[in-house]
Amino acid sequence: MTIGPRVPGMPVLQKNANVDDGLLVRVGIPHSGGRLAFHAFNEGYPAMVSASAFWNRTTGRFRIPRATDLTEIDFALDSAGFSAMKLFQSKGGQSGIAGVYPWTMEQYVELASSSGASWVAQPDMCCEPELAADQDAIDYRVNATATLLEAMLRVVYAWQDQLAATCSAEVVQNTIRIPVPVAQGLRISFG
């Protein structure tokens, strides 16, 4: 078999997550290391880690530890939508995404690209009853979540396009990953 030269270019038919047959349950880990991450590593549990676990409020930047058990396990990155909404409720407007998150979309895409997560959830506006009291609030959050997906895809596309000038499509798609969309709402609505 002959392998030709890899030419720069944009990836096509990208996958945002590799899905195996069957149900995969992930354990939630609220920190970037520590006992829960160690236990998940020892037991071979797949995990879901909140972006807020990596956020440093003092510096206003994400921080990925040099050594953590998370890098040795299958973990997915959650956008911390519920945490962001609770922070917004308690402290008011934030300087990041949609005035709700403390980090920008660019910072989140950078975290997604450098964290080693097997997949990354888009930023979302959660619809739990304690945060969305009525149908208007839920509808707003569903629409806002769709808008945030578009915003993240625009940042990802721009960064992939920049990288594609010098890297193969495979390198581009593995470096700057597309997000997994988040479906919002508490009830199914067909209207």
mmCIF file of C-alpha atoms in Angstrom:
data_model
loop_
_atom_site.group_PDB
_atom_site.id
_atom_site.type_symbol
_atom_site.label_atom_id
_atom_site.label_comp_id
_atom_site.label_asym_id
_atom_site.label_seq_id
_atom_site.Cartn_x
_atom_site.Cartn_y
_atom_site.Cartn_z
ATOM 1 C CA MET A 1 0.000 0.000 0.000
ATOM 2 C CA THR A 2 1.294 3.435 -0.904
ATOM 3 C CA ILE A 3 0.451 6.444 1.181
ATOM 4 C CA GLY A 4 0.528 9.698 -0.704
ATOM 5 C CA PRO A 5 1.684 13.021 0.680
ATOM 6 C CA ARG A 6 -0.649 14.737 3.093
ATOM 7 C CA VAL A 7 -1.799 18.002 1.699
ATOM 8 C CA PRO A 8 -3.140 20.905 3.719
ATOM 9 C CA GLY A 9 -6.899 21.262 3.760
ATOM 10 C CA MET A 10 -10.130 21.421 5.694
ATOM 11 C CA PRO A 11 -11.557 18.201 7.107
ATOM 12 C CA VAL A 12 -14.848 16.832 5.805
ATOM 13 C CA LEU A 13 -17.367 14.481 7.424
ATOM 14 C CA GLN A 14 -15.988 15.175 10.893
ATOM 15 C CA LYS A 15 -17.167 13.186 13.899
ATOM 16 C CA ASN A 16 -17.753 15.026 17.130
ATOM 17 C CA ALA A 17 -17.640 11.818 19.195
ATOM 18 C CA ASN A 18 -16.947 8.139 18.695
ATOM 19 C CA VAL A 19 -19.991 6.212 19.848
ATOM 20 C CA ASP A 20 -19.848 2.489 20.567
ATOM 21 C CA ASP A 21 -22.829 0.160 20.674
ATOM 22 C CA GLY A 22 -24.612 0.112 24.007
ATOM 23 C CA LEU A 23 -25.079 2.587 26.799
ATOM 24 C CA LEU A 24 -22.069 4.355 28.287
ATOM 25 C CA VAL A 25 -22.557 5.917 31.705
ATOM 26 C CA ARG A 26 -20.010 8.551 32.721
ATOM 27 C CA VAL A 27 -19.244 9.530 36.294
ATOM 28 C CA GLY A 28 -19.308 13.251 36.988
ATOM 29 C CA ILE A 29 -16.048 14.672 38.294
ATOM 30 C CA PRO A 30 -16.225 18.287 39.507
ATOM 31 C CA HIS A 31 -12.448 18.806 39.805
ATOM 32 C CA SER A 32 -9.420 18.566 37.510
ATOM 33 C CA GLY A 33 -7.776 15.991 39.766
ATOM 34 C CA GLY A 34 -8.040 14.603 43.268
ATOM 35 C CA ARG A 35 -9.669 11.558 44.820
ATOM 36 C CA LEU A 36 -12.611 11.213 42.433
ATOM 37 C CA ALA A 37 -10.374 11.364 39.353
ATOM 38 C CA PHE A 38 -7.999 8.884 41.013
ATOM 39 C CA HIS A 39 -10.896 6.520 41.790
ATOM 40 C CA ALA A 40 -12.237 6.789 38.223
ATOM 41 C CA PHE A 41 -8.741 5.995 36.935
ATOM 42 C CA ASN A 42 -8.343 2.988 39.257
ATOM 43 C CA GLU A 43 -11.771 1.601 38.350
ATOM 44 C CA GLY A 44 -11.532 2.399 34.634
ATOM 45 C CA TYR A 45 -14.659 4.567 34.729
ATOM 46 C CA PRO A 46 -15.355 6.941 31.860
ATOM 47 C CA ALA A 47 -16.011 10.439 33.189
ATOM 48 C CA MET A 48 -17.670 13.757 32.441
ATOM 49 C CA VAL A 49 -15.729 16.756 33.707
ATOM 50 C CA SER A 50 -17.076 20.278 33.950
ATOM 51 C CA ALA A 51 -15.123 23.071 32.265
ATOM 52 C CA SER A 52 -15.410 24.942 35.561
ATOM 53 C CA ALA A 53 -13.060 22.319 37.065
ATOM 54 C CA PHE A 54 -10.288 23.848 34.939
ATOM 55 C CA TRP A 55 -11.246 27.521 35.377
ATOM 56 C CA ASN A 56 -9.067 29.766 37.524
ATOM 57 C CA ARG A 57 -11.152 32.762 38.619
ATOM 58 C CA THR A 58 -8.071 34.659 39.787
ATOM 59 C CA THR A 59 -6.248 34.580 36.452
ATOM 60 C CA GLY A 60 -9.350 34.455 34.249
ATOM 61 C CA ARG A 61 -7.891 31.503 32.352
ATOM 62 C CA PHE A 62 -8.306 27.766 32.091
ATOM 63 C CA ARG A 63 -5.579 25.686 33.688
ATOM 64 C CA ILE A 64 -4.898 22.060 32.819
ATOM 65 C CA PRO A 65 -2.744 20.383 35.473
ATOM 66 C CA ARG A 66 0.579 18.973 34.317
ATOM 67 C CA ALA A 67 -0.264 15.676 35.964
ATOM 68 C CA THR A 68 -3.800 14.438 36.549
ATOM 69 C CA ASP A 69 -5.541 11.096 36.419
ATOM 70 C CA LEU A 70 -7.994 12.654 33.969
ATOM 71 C CA THR A 71 -5.457 12.441 31.161
ATOM 72 C CA GLU A 72 -5.336 8.677 31.678
ATOM 73 C CA ILE A 73 -9.092 8.038 31.423
ATOM 74 C CA ASP A 74 -11.816 8.456 28.828
ATOM 75 C CA PHE A 75 -13.393 11.761 29.793
ATOM 76 C CA ALA A 76 -15.783 14.115 28.086
ATOM 77 C CA LEU A 77 -15.776 17.867 28.679
ATOM 78 C CA ASP A 78 -19.029 19.487 29.796
ATOM 79 C CA SER A 79 -19.488 23.223 29.258
ATOM 80 C CA ALA A 80 -20.633 23.857 32.858
ATOM 81 C CA GLY A 81 -23.933 25.389 31.749
ATOM 82 C CA PHE A 82 -25.690 24.726 35.051
ATOM 83 C CA SER A 83 -22.753 26.125 37.063
ATOM 84 C CA ALA A 84 -22.563 29.183 34.807
ATOM 85 C CA MET A 85 -26.283 29.866 35.219
ATOM 86 C CA LYS A 86 -26.068 29.540 39.005
ATOM 87 C CA LEU A 87 -23.078 31.924 39.022
ATOM 88 C CA PHE A 88 -25.022 34.352 36.828
ATOM 89 C CA GLN A 89 -27.993 34.171 39.229
ATOM 90 C CA SER A 90 -25.819 34.866 42.267
ATOM 91 C CA LYS A 91 -23.328 37.394 40.840
ATOM 92 C CA GLY A 92 -24.989 38.872 37.770
ATOM 93 C CA GLY A 93 -23.496 39.317 34.318
ATOM 94 C CA GLN A 94 -20.199 37.655 33.514
ATOM 95 C CA SER A 95 -17.508 38.747 31.074
ATOM 96 C CA GLY A 96 -17.657 35.660 28.851
ATOM 97 C CA ILE A 97 -20.067 33.745 26.631
ATOM 98 C CA ALA A 98 -23.520 35.381 26.429
ATOM 99 C CA GLY A 99 -22.750 37.366 29.592
ATOM 100 C CA VAL A 100 -23.440 34.152 31.529
ATOM 101 C CA TYR A 101 -20.150 32.248 31.421
ATOM 102 C CA PRO A 102 -16.956 33.671 32.935
ATOM 103 C CA TRP A 103 -14.922 32.500 29.913
ATOM 104 C CA THR A 104 -15.071 33.447 26.245
ATOM 105 C CA MET A 105 -15.958 31.094 23.408
ATOM 106 C CA GLU A 106 -12.349 31.259 22.232
ATOM 107 C CA GLN A 107 -11.096 30.238 25.679
ATOM 108 C CA TYR A 108 -13.545 27.329 25.735
ATOM 109 C CA VAL A 109 -12.528 26.128 22.251
ATOM 110 C CA GLU A 110 -8.884 26.350 23.337
ATOM 111 C CA LEU A 111 -9.653 24.246 26.438
ATOM 112 C CA ALA A 112 -11.564 21.766 24.288
ATOM 113 C CA SER A 113 -8.591 21.482 21.943
ATOM 114 C CA SER A 114 -5.932 21.061 24.617
ATOM 115 C CA SER A 115 -7.705 19.117 27.374
ATOM 116 C CA GLY A 116 -7.478 15.645 25.861
ATOM 117 C CA ALA A 117 -11.231 15.120 26.216
ATOM 118 C CA SER A 118 -12.668 12.406 23.979
ATOM 119 C CA TRP A 119 -15.538 14.743 23.137
ATOM 120 C CA VAL A 120 -16.710 18.218 24.078
ATOM 121 C CA ALA A 121 -20.209 19.507 24.750
ATOM 122 C CA GLN A 122 -21.163 22.872 23.296
ATOM 123 C CA PRO A 123 -21.920 25.715 25.744
ATOM 124 C CA ASP A 124 -25.575 25.594 26.714
ATOM 125 C CA MET A 125 -28.255 27.437 28.651
ATOM 126 C CA CYS A 126 -29.752 24.772 30.886
ATOM 127 C CA CYS A 127 -33.481 24.384 31.496
ATOM 128 C CA GLU A 128 -33.665 22.907 35.002
ATOM 129 C CA PRO A 129 -36.763 24.130 36.883
ATOM 130 C CA GLU A 130 -34.730 26.071 39.462
ATOM 131 C CA LEU A 131 -33.242 28.151 36.629
ATOM 132 C CA ALA A 132 -36.048 28.298 34.067
ATOM 133 C CA ALA A 133 -39.282 28.925 35.943
ATOM 134 C CA ASP A 134 -41.718 29.079 33.024
ATOM 135 C CA GLN A 135 -42.154 28.091 29.382
ATOM 136 C CA ASP A 136 -40.925 31.472 28.103
ATOM 137 C CA ALA A 137 -37.653 31.018 30.009
ATOM 138 C CA ILE A 138 -37.308 27.467 28.692
ATOM 139 C CA ASP A 139 -38.002 28.584 25.105
ATOM 140 C CA TYR A 140 -35.418 31.349 25.454
ATOM 141 C CA ARG A 141 -32.812 28.890 26.751
ATOM 142 C CA VAL A 142 -33.521 26.355 23.994
ATOM 143 C CA ASN A 143 -33.056 29.061 21.337
ATOM 144 C CA ALA A 144 -29.994 30.482 23.094
ATOM 145 C CA THR A 145 -28.428 27.010 23.220
ATOM 146 C CA ALA A 146 -28.871 26.687 19.444
ATOM 147 C CA THR A 147 -27.287 30.121 18.993
ATOM 148 C CA LEU A 148 -24.334 29.114 21.182
ATOM 149 C CA LEU A 149 -23.815 25.998 19.046
ATOM 150 C CA GLU A 150 -23.626 28.186 15.956
ATOM 151 C CA ALA A 151 -21.215 30.555 17.709
ATOM 152 C CA MET A 152 -18.922 27.709 18.742
ATOM 153 C CA LEU A 153 -19.015 26.175 15.264
ATOM 154 C CA ARG A 154 -18.026 29.557 13.796
ATOM 155 C CA VAL A 155 -14.981 29.787 16.092
ATOM 156 C CA VAL A 156 -14.042 26.164 15.385
ATOM 157 C CA TYR A 157 -14.401 26.722 11.629
ATOM 158 C CA ALA A 158 -12.255 29.883 11.705
ATOM 159 C CA TRP A 159 -9.514 28.147 13.678
ATOM 160 C CA GLN A 160 -9.666 25.031 11.491
ATOM 161 C CA ASP A 161 -9.479 27.207 8.381
ATOM 162 C CA GLN A 162 -6.381 28.947 9.738
ATOM 163 C CA LEU A 163 -4.723 25.641 10.635
ATOM 164 C CA ALA A 164 -5.668 24.095 7.276
ATOM 165 C CA ALA A 165 -3.271 26.434 5.491
ATOM 166 C CA THR A 166 -0.326 24.421 6.812
ATOM 167 C CA CYS A 167 -1.718 21.137 8.159
ATOM 168 C CA SER A 168 -3.478 18.099 6.757
ATOM 169 C CA ALA A 169 -7.223 17.694 7.215
ATOM 170 C CA GLU A 170 -6.569 14.886 9.711
ATOM 171 C CA VAL A 171 -4.366 17.108 11.879
ATOM 172 C CA VAL A 172 -6.902 19.930 11.653
ATOM 173 C CA GLN A 173 -9.862 17.806 12.785
ATOM 174 C CA ASN A 174 -7.874 16.183 15.601
ATOM 175 C CA THR A 175 -6.517 19.503 16.861
ATOM 176 C CA ILE A 176 -9.657 21.656 16.749
ATOM 177 C CA ARG A 177 -12.615 19.381 17.449
ATOM 178 C CA ILE A 178 -16.238 20.096 16.613
ATOM 179 C CA PRO A 179 -18.621 20.041 19.603
ATOM 180 C CA VAL A 180 -21.380 17.631 20.527
ATOM 181 C CA PRO A 181 -24.696 19.538 20.372
ATOM 182 C CA VAL A 182 -26.773 19.748 23.543
ATOM 183 C CA ALA A 183 -30.515 19.119 23.345
ATOM 184 C CA GLN A 184 -32.388 21.312 25.839
ATOM 185 C CA GLY A 185 -35.811 21.261 27.403
ATOM 186 C CA LEU A 186 -37.612 19.092 29.909
ATOM 187 C CA ARG A 187 -40.462 17.923 27.682
ATOM 188 C CA ILE A 188 -40.747 16.857 24.079
ATOM 189 C CA SER A 189 -42.509 19.470 21.976
ATOM 190 C CA PHE A 190 -43.471 19.063 18.344
ATOM 191 C CA GLY A 191 -44.881 22.542 17.856
#
